[in-house]
Short mmCIF file of C-alpha atoms in Angstrom, two decimals:
data_model
loop_
_atom_site.label_atom_id
_atom_site.label_comp_id
_atom_site.label_asym_id
_atom_site.label_seq_id
_atom_site.Cartn_x
_atom_site.Cartn_y
_atom_site.Cartn_z
CA MET A 1 114.81 98.06 100.66
CA THR A 2 112.01 100.41 100.37
CA ALA A 3 109.42 100.13 97.52
CA MET A 4 106.12 101.74 96.22
CA ASP A 5 103.31 100.21 94.71
CA LEU A 6 102.44 100.70 90.77
CA PRO A 7 99.03 101.95 89.94
CA GLY A 8 97.12 99.25 88.30
CA SER A 9 99.67 96.49 89.33
CA SER A 10 100.39 94.33 92.21
CA ARG A 11 104.11 94.55 91.66
CA ARG A 12 106.30 96.61 93.73
CA ILE A 13 109.43 98.59 92.37
CA PRO A 14 112.48 100.12 94.21
CA THR A 15 112.37 103.78 94.43
CA SER A 16 115.06 106.00 93.23
CA SER A 17 116.07 106.92 96.63
CA THR A 18 116.95 103.47 97.43
CA ALA A 19 118.48 102.64 93.79
CA LYS A 20 120.94 105.23 94.47
CA ALA A 21 122.26 104.34 97.94
CA SER A 22 126.06 103.70 97.92
CA PRO A 23 127.20 100.27 98.19
CA ALA A 24 129.93 101.51 100.88
CA THR A 25 127.13 102.95 103.14
CA PRO A 26 126.46 100.97 106.06
CA ALA A 27 123.25 98.98 105.67
CA VAL A 28 122.04 100.67 109.03
CA ALA A 29 122.40 104.02 107.43
CA THR A 30 120.19 102.88 104.35
CA LYS A 31 117.43 101.88 106.30
CA ALA A 32 114.67 104.71 107.20
CA LYS A 33 113.45 104.21 110.51
CA ALA A 34 109.91 103.30 110.46
CA PRO A 35 107.74 105.51 112.17
CA ALA A 36 105.39 104.54 114.99
CA VAL A 37 102.07 103.77 114.08
CA ALA A 38 99.02 104.83 116.10
CA TYR A 39 96.73 101.90 116.23
CA ILE A 40 92.99 102.05 116.79
CA SER A 41 90.87 99.13 117.79
CA TRP A 42 88.47 97.63 115.41
CA ILE A 43 85.61 98.50 117.63
CA ALA A 44 86.78 102.08 117.49
CA LEU A 45 86.68 101.94 113.64
CA ALA A 46 83.32 100.22 113.73
CA LEU A 47 81.94 102.98 115.78
CA MET A 48 83.80 105.71 113.59
CA THR A 49 81.86 104.09 110.50
CA THR A 50 78.65 103.92 112.48
CA SER A 51 78.97 107.76 113.28
CA SER A 52 79.62 108.37 109.61
CA VAL A 53 76.43 106.74 108.44
CA ALA A 54 73.89 106.33 110.86
CA SER A 55 72.00 109.30 112.80
CA LEU A 56 68.58 109.77 114.29
CA ARG A 57 67.68 112.55 112.04
CA ALA A 58 65.50 110.65 109.78
CA ALA A 59 63.85 108.97 112.49
CA PRO A 60 60.53 111.30 112.39
CA THR A 61 60.43 111.16 108.59
CA MET A 62 60.26 107.46 108.62
CA ALA A 63 57.84 107.03 111.78
CA VAL A 64 55.33 108.48 109.82
CA TYR A 65 55.09 104.97 107.73
CA GLY A 66 54.72 102.86 110.94
CA LEU A 67 55.77 99.28 110.50
CA ALA A 68 56.16 99.81 106.79
CA ALA A 69 59.36 101.85 108.18
CA VAL A 70 61.11 98.35 108.36
CA PHE A 71 60.54 97.41 104.86
CA LEU A 72 62.08 100.78 103.61
CA TYR A 73 64.97 100.31 105.49
CA LEU A 74 65.42 96.49 105.24
CA LEU A 75 64.99 96.50 101.41
CA PRO A 76 68.01 99.22 100.72
CA ALA A 77 69.84 97.24 103.36
CA VAL A 78 69.92 94.03 101.42
CA VAL A 79 70.36 95.46 97.82
CA PHE A 80 72.74 98.01 98.90
CA LEU A 81 74.37 97.99 102.48
CA LEU A 82 74.90 94.57 102.51
CA PRO A 83 76.89 94.35 98.98
CA THR A 84 78.76 97.72 99.97
CA SER A 85 80.00 96.35 103.43
CA LEU A 86 80.96 92.99 102.25
CA VAL A 87 82.65 94.17 99.13
CA SER A 88 84.63 96.85 100.87
CA ALA A 89 85.51 94.54 103.50
CA GLU A 90 87.21 91.99 100.94
CA LEU A 91 88.87 94.93 99.23
CA ALA A 92 90.32 96.59 102.36
CA SER A 93 91.69 93.40 103.79
CA GLY A 94 93.51 92.81 100.58
CA TRP A 95 94.47 96.09 99.15
CA ASN A 96 95.31 99.11 101.54
CA GLY A 97 94.96 102.71 100.52
CA GLY A 98 90.97 102.94 100.01
CA VAL A 99 89.10 103.08 97.02
CA TYR A 100 92.03 104.64 94.93
CA ARG A 101 94.06 101.31 95.43
CA TRP A 102 90.93 99.27 94.80
CA VAL A 103 89.77 100.70 91.69
CA SER A 104 93.26 101.61 90.36
CA GLU A 105 94.19 97.95 90.64
CA GLY A 106 91.04 96.52 89.50
CA ILE A 107 90.18 99.12 86.25
CA SER A 108 93.01 101.85 85.82
CA ALA A 109 94.85 104.54 87.78
CA PRO A 110 92.88 107.32 86.16
CA MET A 111 89.55 105.51 87.08
CA GLY A 112 90.97 105.30 90.73
CA PHE A 113 91.59 108.91 90.79
CA LEU A 114 88.05 109.51 89.73
CA ALA A 115 86.96 107.32 92.50
CA VAL A 116 88.71 108.94 95.41
CA TRP A 117 87.94 112.62 93.79
CA CYS A 118 84.34 111.72 93.98
CA GLN A 119 84.48 110.32 97.31
CA PHE A 120 85.91 113.75 98.53
CA ALA A 121 83.83 116.25 96.25
CA MET A 122 80.62 114.88 97.69
CA THR A 123 81.48 116.36 101.28
CA ILE A 124 81.65 119.81 99.86
CA PHE A 125 77.96 120.38 100.47
CA TYR A 126 77.44 117.59 102.96
CA TYR A 127 79.22 119.71 105.70
CA PRO A 128 76.92 122.87 105.46
CA SER A 129 73.82 120.15 105.53
CA LEU A 130 74.92 118.56 108.76
CA LEU A 131 75.83 121.80 110.58
CA GLY A 132 72.43 123.38 109.44
CA PHE A 133 70.85 120.49 111.31
CA VAL A 134 73.23 121.19 114.38
CA ALA A 135 71.97 124.98 114.04
CA SER A 136 68.42 124.10 114.06
CA THR A 137 68.90 121.59 116.95
CA LEU A 138 70.73 124.38 119.25
CA ALA A 139 68.08 126.71 118.26
CA TYR A 140 65.50 124.59 119.63
CA VAL A 141 67.57 124.16 122.87
CA ILE A 142 68.16 128.07 123.17
CA ASN A 143 65.46 129.77 121.57
CA PRO A 144 63.26 128.06 118.76
CA ALA A 145 62.96 131.41 116.88
CA LEU A 146 66.64 131.40 115.88
CA ALA A 147 65.98 128.34 113.56
CA SER A 148 64.49 130.72 110.96
CA SER A 149 67.60 133.29 111.17
CA GLY A 150 69.96 132.76 108.35
CA LEU A 151 72.51 134.57 110.38
CA TRP A 152 72.44 132.08 113.26
CA THR A 153 72.63 129.25 110.86
CA ALA A 154 75.68 130.53 108.98
CA ALA A 155 77.38 131.46 112.45
CA VAL A 156 76.91 127.96 113.68
CA ILE A 157 78.06 126.43 110.33
CA MET A 158 81.42 128.44 110.40
CA VAL A 159 82.14 127.97 113.87
CA CYS A 160 81.63 124.21 114.17
CA PHE A 161 83.39 123.56 110.90
CA TRP A 162 86.38 125.61 111.64
CA ALA A 163 86.50 123.87 115.25
CA GLY A 164 86.33 120.50 113.50
CA VAL A 165 89.18 121.63 111.18
CA TYR A 166 91.51 122.27 114.20
CA ILE A 167 90.42 118.80 115.81
CA SER A 168 91.12 116.87 112.74
CA SER A 169 94.66 118.75 112.28
CA GLN A 170 95.54 116.93 115.39
CA GLY A 171 95.63 113.45 114.08
CA THR A 172 93.52 110.36 113.60
CA LYS A 173 93.48 109.12 116.99
CA SER A 174 92.00 112.02 118.49
CA ILE A 175 89.28 111.83 115.59
CA ALA A 176 88.45 108.19 116.52
CA GLY A 177 87.90 108.85 120.09
CA LEU A 178 85.80 112.05 119.57
CA SER A 179 83.67 110.29 117.06
CA SER A 180 83.19 107.28 118.92
CA MET A 181 82.22 109.49 121.88
CA GLY A 182 80.03 111.39 119.72
CA LEU A 183 78.08 108.16 118.62
CA ILE A 184 77.68 106.79 121.85
CA ILE A 185 76.34 110.05 123.59
CA GLY A 186 74.53 111.46 120.75
CA THR A 187 72.94 108.50 119.14
CA LEU A 188 73.22 105.10 120.77
CA ILE A 189 72.05 106.58 124.11
CA PRO A 190 69.05 108.63 122.78
CA GLY A 191 68.26 105.94 120.53
CA VAL A 192 67.90 103.11 123.46
CA LEU A 193 66.12 105.87 125.54
CA LEU A 194 63.40 106.19 122.68
CA VAL A 195 62.91 102.45 122.19
CA VAL A 196 62.81 101.78 126.08
CA LEU A 197 60.14 104.45 126.19
CA GLY A 198 58.19 103.07 123.58
CA VAL A 199 58.29 99.36 124.81
CA VAL A 200 57.01 100.89 128.15
CA PHE A 201 54.38 102.73 126.47
CA LEU A 202 53.07 99.73 124.86
CA GLY A 203 53.66 97.74 128.18
CA GLN A 204 51.55 100.06 130.22
CA GLY A 205 48.43 98.85 127.93
CA ASN A 206 48.51 101.64 125.42
CA PRO A 207 47.62 101.21 121.79
CA SER A 208 50.12 101.87 119.20
CA ALA A 209 49.60 104.92 117.39
CA ALA A 210 50.49 103.15 114.08
CA PRO A 211 48.92 99.72 113.20
CA MET A 212 51.45 96.98 113.68
CA ASP A 213 49.50 94.08 112.08
CA ALA A 214 50.88 92.23 108.98
CA SER A 215 48.73 94.08 106.38
CA HIS A 216 50.72 97.24 107.07
CA ILE A 217 54.37 95.66 106.60
CA LEU A 218 54.55 96.96 103.04
CA PRO A 219 54.05 100.81 102.50
CA ALA A 220 50.95 101.82 100.19
CA TRP A 221 52.22 101.68 96.74
CA ALA A 222 52.09 105.41 95.06
CA GLY A 223 53.85 104.71 91.76
CA LEU A 224 57.11 106.70 91.08
CA ALA A 225 56.85 108.32 94.39
CA SER A 226 57.18 105.03 96.16
CA LEU A 227 60.17 104.03 94.11
CA VAL A 228 61.95 107.32 94.92
CA LEU A 229 61.14 106.88 98.71
CA ILE A 230 62.58 103.25 98.68
CA VAL A 231 65.83 104.12 96.48
CA ASN A 232 66.44 107.51 98.43
CA ASN A 233 66.87 105.20 101.46
CA PHE A 234 70.22 103.42 99.68
CA LEU A 235 71.77 106.84 100.45
CA SER A 236 71.07 106.45 103.97
CA TYR A 237 73.75 103.58 103.90
CA SER A 238 76.72 105.52 101.94
CA GLY A 239 79.82 105.94 103.59
CA MET A 240 80.26 102.17 104.86
CA GLU A 241 83.44 102.13 102.73
CA MET A 242 84.86 105.50 103.65
CA ASN A 243 86.91 104.60 106.63
CA ALA A 244 88.61 101.64 104.71
CA VAL A 245 91.45 104.14 104.30
CA HIS A 246 92.34 103.73 108.07
CA VAL A 247 92.59 99.83 107.70
CA SER A 248 96.41 100.19 108.29
CA SER A 249 95.57 101.74 111.71
CA LEU A 250 94.46 98.29 112.72
CA ARG A 251 96.97 95.84 114.44
CA LYS A 252 95.58 92.93 112.22
CA PRO A 253 93.58 94.43 109.17
CA GLY A 254 92.85 91.25 107.47
CA ARG A 255 90.75 90.14 110.60
CA GLU A 256 89.73 93.12 112.12
CA PHE A 257 88.43 95.47 109.44
CA PRO A 258 85.78 92.75 108.44
CA ARG A 259 84.80 92.55 112.17
CA ALA A 260 84.32 96.45 112.04
CA MET A 261 82.35 96.40 109.00
CA PHE A 262 79.81 93.85 110.35
CA LEU A 263 79.48 95.28 113.76
CA ALA A 264 79.00 98.68 111.88
CA MET A 265 76.32 97.41 109.70
CA GLY A 266 74.52 95.83 112.70
CA LEU A 267 74.58 99.07 114.46
CA VAL A 268 73.46 101.20 111.57
CA LEU A 269 70.37 98.84 111.24
CA LEU A 270 69.22 99.26 114.77
CA ILE A 271 70.02 102.75 114.89
CA PHE A 272 67.47 103.54 111.97
CA VAL A 273 64.67 101.30 112.40
CA LEU A 274 63.89 100.84 116.28
CA PRO A 275 63.74 104.49 116.81
CA ALA A 276 61.75 105.15 114.02
CA LEU A 277 59.12 102.47 115.25
CA ALA A 278 59.38 103.73 118.77
CA ILE A 279 58.20 107.13 117.51
CA SER A 280 55.34 105.54 115.60
CA TRP A 281 53.98 103.74 118.74
CA ILE A 282 53.55 106.75 120.66
CA VAL A 283 52.91 109.91 118.09
CA PRO A 284 50.35 109.40 115.56
CA ALA A 285 51.55 110.02 112.06
CA GLN A 286 49.48 113.27 111.37
CA GLN A 287 51.11 114.88 114.57
CA ILE A 288 54.79 114.17 113.31
CA SER A 289 55.98 117.06 112.03
CA LEU A 290 58.70 116.91 109.42
CA THR A 291 59.94 120.49 109.32
CA SER A 292 60.51 120.62 112.90
CA GLY A 293 62.52 117.46 112.57
CA VAL A 294 63.73 115.11 115.35
CA MET A 295 63.54 117.62 118.21
CA GLN A 296 59.72 117.65 117.96
CA ALA A 297 59.40 114.05 117.96
CA PHE A 298 61.59 113.61 120.82
CA ASP A 299 59.53 116.38 122.88
CA ALA A 300 56.14 114.74 122.02
CA VAL A 301 57.76 111.05 123.15
CA PHE A 302 59.08 112.82 126.34
CA GLY A 303 55.57 114.65 126.94
CA GLN A 304 53.75 111.29 127.14
CA PHE A 305 55.81 110.62 130.23
CA GLY A 306 56.15 114.07 131.60
CA VAL A 307 59.81 114.47 131.22
CA ASN A 308 59.75 117.25 128.74
CA TRP A 309 62.72 118.59 130.67
CA LEU A 310 64.91 115.98 128.89
CA THR A 311 64.54 117.49 125.38
CA PRO A 312 67.19 120.44 125.56
CA ILE A 313 69.45 117.96 127.12
CA LEU A 314 68.73 115.44 124.46
CA GLY A 315 69.28 118.09 121.73
CA VAL A 316 72.83 118.70 122.98
CA MET A 317 73.56 114.93 122.75
CA LEU A 318 72.31 115.08 119.24
CA VAL A 319 74.71 117.83 118.51
CA VAL A 320 77.52 116.03 119.76
CA ALA A 321 76.68 113.01 117.54
CA SER A 322 76.35 115.36 114.36
CA LEU A 323 79.80 116.93 115.19
CA GLY A 324 81.54 113.42 115.70
CA GLY A 325 79.94 112.32 112.45
CA MET A 326 81.44 115.54 110.72
CA LEU A 327 85.03 114.72 112.35
CA THR A 328 84.80 111.30 110.66
CA TRP A 329 83.80 112.62 106.99
CA LEU A 330 86.72 115.53 107.66
CA ALA A 331 89.19 112.59 108.21
CA GLY A 332 88.31 110.05 105.64
CA PRO A 333 87.83 111.34 102.33
CA SER A 334 90.26 114.01 102.54
CA LYS A 335 92.98 111.67 103.67
CA GLY A 336 92.33 109.03 100.89
CA LEU A 337 92.88 111.90 98.21
CA LEU A 338 95.92 113.10 100.09
CA LEU A 339 97.61 109.77 99.87
CA VAL A 340 97.37 109.15 96.24
CA SER A 341 97.84 112.88 95.51
CA ARG A 342 101.38 112.93 97.06
CA GLN A 343 102.28 109.64 95.55
CA TYR A 344 101.33 109.77 92.07
CA GLY A 345 101.13 113.92 91.89
CA TYR A 346 97.40 114.50 91.03
CA LEU A 347 97.05 117.71 93.16
CA PRO A 348 99.27 120.68 93.33
CA PRO A 349 101.92 120.69 96.33
CA PHE A 350 100.18 123.39 98.04
CA LEU A 351 97.16 120.98 98.74
CA GLN A 352 99.42 118.42 99.59
CA ARG A 353 101.13 119.83 102.42
CA LEU A 354 101.14 118.20 105.89
CA ASN A 355 101.40 119.86 109.41
CA LYS A 356 103.37 118.40 111.98
CA HIS A 357 100.88 115.67 113.16
CA GLY A 358 100.81 114.34 109.27
CA VAL A 359 97.57 115.62 108.51
CA GLN A 360 96.40 117.16 105.29
CA GLN A 361 95.83 120.70 106.87
CA ASN A 362 95.65 122.86 103.43
CA ILE A 363 93.06 120.39 101.95
CA LEU A 364 91.05 120.97 105.13
CA VAL A 365 91.42 124.62 105.20
CA THR A 366 90.59 124.90 101.42
CA GLN A 367 87.08 122.84 102.25
CA GLY A 368 86.85 125.47 105.15
CA VAL A 369 86.84 128.25 102.64
CA ILE A 370 84.41 126.88 100.38
CA THR A 371 82.02 125.73 103.45
CA THR A 372 82.39 129.25 104.63
CA ALA A 373 81.23 130.67 101.52
CA ILE A 374 78.23 128.55 101.50
CA ALA A 375 77.20 129.46 105.04
CA LEU A 376 77.19 133.06 104.03
CA MET A 377 74.65 132.25 101.50
CA TYR A 378 72.22 131.50 104.51
CA ALA A 379 72.95 134.98 105.94
CA PHE A 380 72.72 136.96 103.07
CA ILE A 381 70.10 135.27 100.62
CA PRO A 382 66.68 135.23 101.68
CA ASP A 383 65.69 131.71 100.35
CA VAL A 384 68.44 129.23 99.13
CA SER A 385 66.44 125.95 99.93
CA SER A 386 65.72 125.13 96.47
CA THR A 387 69.25 125.95 95.01
CA TYR A 388 71.03 124.31 98.13
CA TRP A 389 68.88 121.22 97.71
CA ILE A 390 69.81 120.84 94.02
CA LEU A 391 73.50 121.07 94.91
CA SER A 392 72.85 118.54 97.69
CA VAL A 393 71.54 116.20 94.94
CA ILE A 394 74.34 117.09 92.70
CA THR A 395 76.76 115.77 95.27
CA THR A 396 74.91 112.63 95.98
CA GLN A 397 75.11 111.74 92.22
CA VAL A 398 78.86 112.24 92.42
CA TYR A 399 79.09 109.82 95.39
CA LEU A 400 77.46 107.11 93.54
CA VAL A 401 80.11 107.12 90.98
CA VAL A 402 82.52 105.95 93.75
CA TYR A 403 79.99 102.71 94.16
CA LEU A 404 79.87 101.90 90.41
CA LEU A 405 83.47 101.89 89.98
CA MET A 406 83.91 99.88 93.54
CA PHE A 407 81.68 97.15 92.39
CA VAL A 408 83.18 96.86 88.79
CA ALA A 409 86.67 96.78 90.32
CA ALA A 410 85.92 94.24 92.92
CA VAL A 411 84.94 91.72 90.17
CA ARG A 412 87.77 92.31 88.08
CA LEU A 413 90.14 92.01 91.08
CA ARG A 414 88.73 88.55 91.87
CA ARG A 415 89.05 87.38 88.53
CA ASN A 416 92.45 88.72 87.58
CA GLN A 417 94.17 88.34 90.93
CA PRO A 418 92.34 85.44 92.56
CA ASP A 419 95.65 84.40 94.42
CA HIS A 420 96.19 87.87 95.86
CA PRO A 421 96.01 87.45 99.82
CA ARG A 422 92.82 88.56 101.26
CA GLY A 423 91.93 88.51 104.95
CA PHE A 424 88.39 88.06 104.10
CA LYS A 425 86.44 86.81 100.88
CA ALA A 426 82.92 88.06 100.53
CA PRO A 427 80.60 85.13 99.65
CA ALA A 428 78.79 85.18 96.16
CA LEU A 429 81.03 88.10 95.44
CA MET A 430 79.66 88.43 91.79
CA ALA A 431 76.17 88.29 92.81
CA LEU A 432 76.92 91.02 95.36
CA CYS A 433 78.35 93.36 93.08
CA ILE A 434 75.75 92.98 90.39
CA VAL A 435 72.83 93.64 92.96
CA GLY A 436 74.64 96.55 94.31
CA PHE A 437 75.55 98.06 90.84
CA LEU A 438 72.10 97.91 89.91
CA ALA A 439 71.09 99.44 93.05
CA SER A 440 73.42 102.50 92.57
CA ILE A 441 72.25 102.93 88.85
CA ALA A 442 68.68 102.91 90.14
CA ALA A 443 69.79 105.46 92.75
CA LEU A 444 71.68 107.71 90.25
CA LEU A 445 68.65 107.67 87.91
CA ILE A 446 66.22 108.59 90.49
CA GLY A 447 68.24 111.49 91.28
CA PHE A 448 67.06 113.20 88.03
CA VAL A 449 63.56 112.88 89.26
CA PRO A 450 62.39 116.38 90.70
CA SER A 451 61.11 116.34 94.22
CA SER A 452 58.85 118.65 95.79
CA GLN A 453 61.96 120.82 96.88
CA PHE A 454 62.30 122.07 93.19
CA GLY A 455 59.05 124.11 93.55
CA GLY A 456 57.51 122.74 90.51
CA GLY A 457 59.89 124.20 88.04
CA SER A 458 60.74 122.89 84.80
CA VAL A 459 61.68 119.32 84.53
CA ALA A 460 64.21 119.98 81.73
CA LEU A 461 65.93 122.89 83.64
CA TYR A 462 66.06 120.50 86.77
CA VAL A 463 67.68 117.74 84.68
CA SER A 464 70.06 119.95 82.97
CA ILE A 465 71.40 121.56 86.48
CA VAL A 466 71.85 117.99 87.94
CA GLY A 467 73.50 116.57 84.88
CA GLY A 468 75.61 119.63 84.62
CA GLY A 469 76.53 119.56 88.11
CA LEU A 470 77.58 115.74 87.83
CA VAL A 471 79.52 116.27 84.78
CA LEU A 472 81.28 119.51 86.06
CA ILE A 473 82.00 118.32 89.96
CA GLY A 474 82.46 114.78 89.24
CA LEU A 475 84.00 114.30 85.91
CA LEU A 476 85.55 117.75 84.53
CA VAL A 477 87.42 118.92 87.58
CA PRO A 478 89.14 115.34 88.18
CA PHE A 479 89.96 115.21 84.35
CA LEU A 480 91.67 118.68 84.64
CA PHE A 481 93.54 117.88 87.60
CA TYR A 482 94.58 114.52 86.05
CA LYS A 483 95.37 116.21 82.65
CA LEU A 484 97.47 119.25 84.31
CA ARG A 485 99.55 117.32 86.70
CA LYS A 486 103.29 117.81 86.51
CA PRO A 487 105.94 115.31 87.62
CA HIS A 488 107.15 117.75 90.49
CA TRP A 489 103.58 117.34 92.10
CA LYS A 490 104.76 113.74 93.27
CA THR A 491 106.04 115.04 96.65
CA ALA A 492 105.90 111.76 98.98
CA ASP A 493 108.75 109.59 99.28
CA PRO A 494 107.96 105.68 100.49
CA ALA A 495 108.76 106.45 104.12
CA VAL A 496 106.42 109.35 104.14
CA THR A 497 103.61 107.60 102.31
CA THR A 498 103.69 104.72 104.77
CA ALA A 499 103.65 107.01 107.91
CA ILE A 500 100.42 108.65 106.43
CA GLU A 501 98.93 105.36 105.53
#
């Protein structure tokens, strides 16, 4: 007998299709054949998660701080990455369905929809930002002058994103393989190469360009600017919970999902910290250009060993990593939004349609239209960096809403459903949730502090734009979808929902 979950409850009720089954119908005829599940390994899931979080893009920026980069990454890891990873591991091992199921069970169904919407909505400006990096990296390989061409950037963004939509439409298994390959080729191998060259550099008797003594463990305190720097690194770890929506693709979710999260957590820390240190050993801080980004840093490191010919090869590898990360983000949030929309009718049927692979193709295409519109801004507007940066901040603020809801839901679920089966129980859950909640609040508030990218404009205007965007994208749009939903928007039967999950 098939059943479906009630939002905000752990009970299951029979669906109308089974309730109306005729008693005379043979039992075998009433049982829907369970569709085959395309399983992925927990290692593949860990690599998918690492790919969606970690990259080498920030290595030159953090290398400027030398040994203090360890502190700048480690503190956010303790107060944000650790709580996020452990809490999401417990939630995913007990409740399938990602943040919607967690928050709707722990708080309420409307708050669950708000969580899954915010997780999806933040990607609107993430893709152009990530693919803008791809465009500049490819330009460095082909012709550095192209990096300043808006037309080039727009073309690369559109081509790469639509190619990603096509690949994502072929199913989760292909995404897992490609994103894992992208992580290995474009992040792990270049990162290991950087660290090995740094160790060789020091082993040859060369002094480190950045002091490595105990007095430089902590960064120089510069007031609010230092606080902004530390809190901004919280956001480097966002996305650890995103792939929980794929927990049902594991053979033994209770055991394998926590393993995947712990492996991903370790890999993320290593990828962030060690390459930044390696660059700081070889390249003096005053020579590290933040505008040219990671490619110039690699070129400077390779120049020390006379292997500059590796720079374009490494550029291609970085592009592969970025595209792998994009595929992971395409697959996760949109799938979570699809699952709850089909079962509870939160989105119009057009946005819920699936292709023959069971993939939310219309949602992906809609994202593609928006991404194309943003990409065209690069081609036709001379300077959009300030506006675009503000929009990126808004979507970051939107994403933090997910974490605030997740930590509250975790505490309530532990209290209200203590006997619910969990494959993993986070130690000191209350403390983890309090620390994670406060860290998220701090990051949210710091987002209202204008950065240099705002160009010295009015603080009141900046706060109004960011606050207005947070309310519009993060609160008003999901509120309207929720209020305008219709009974016929519920388009999934239990068998189809199970197949998608």
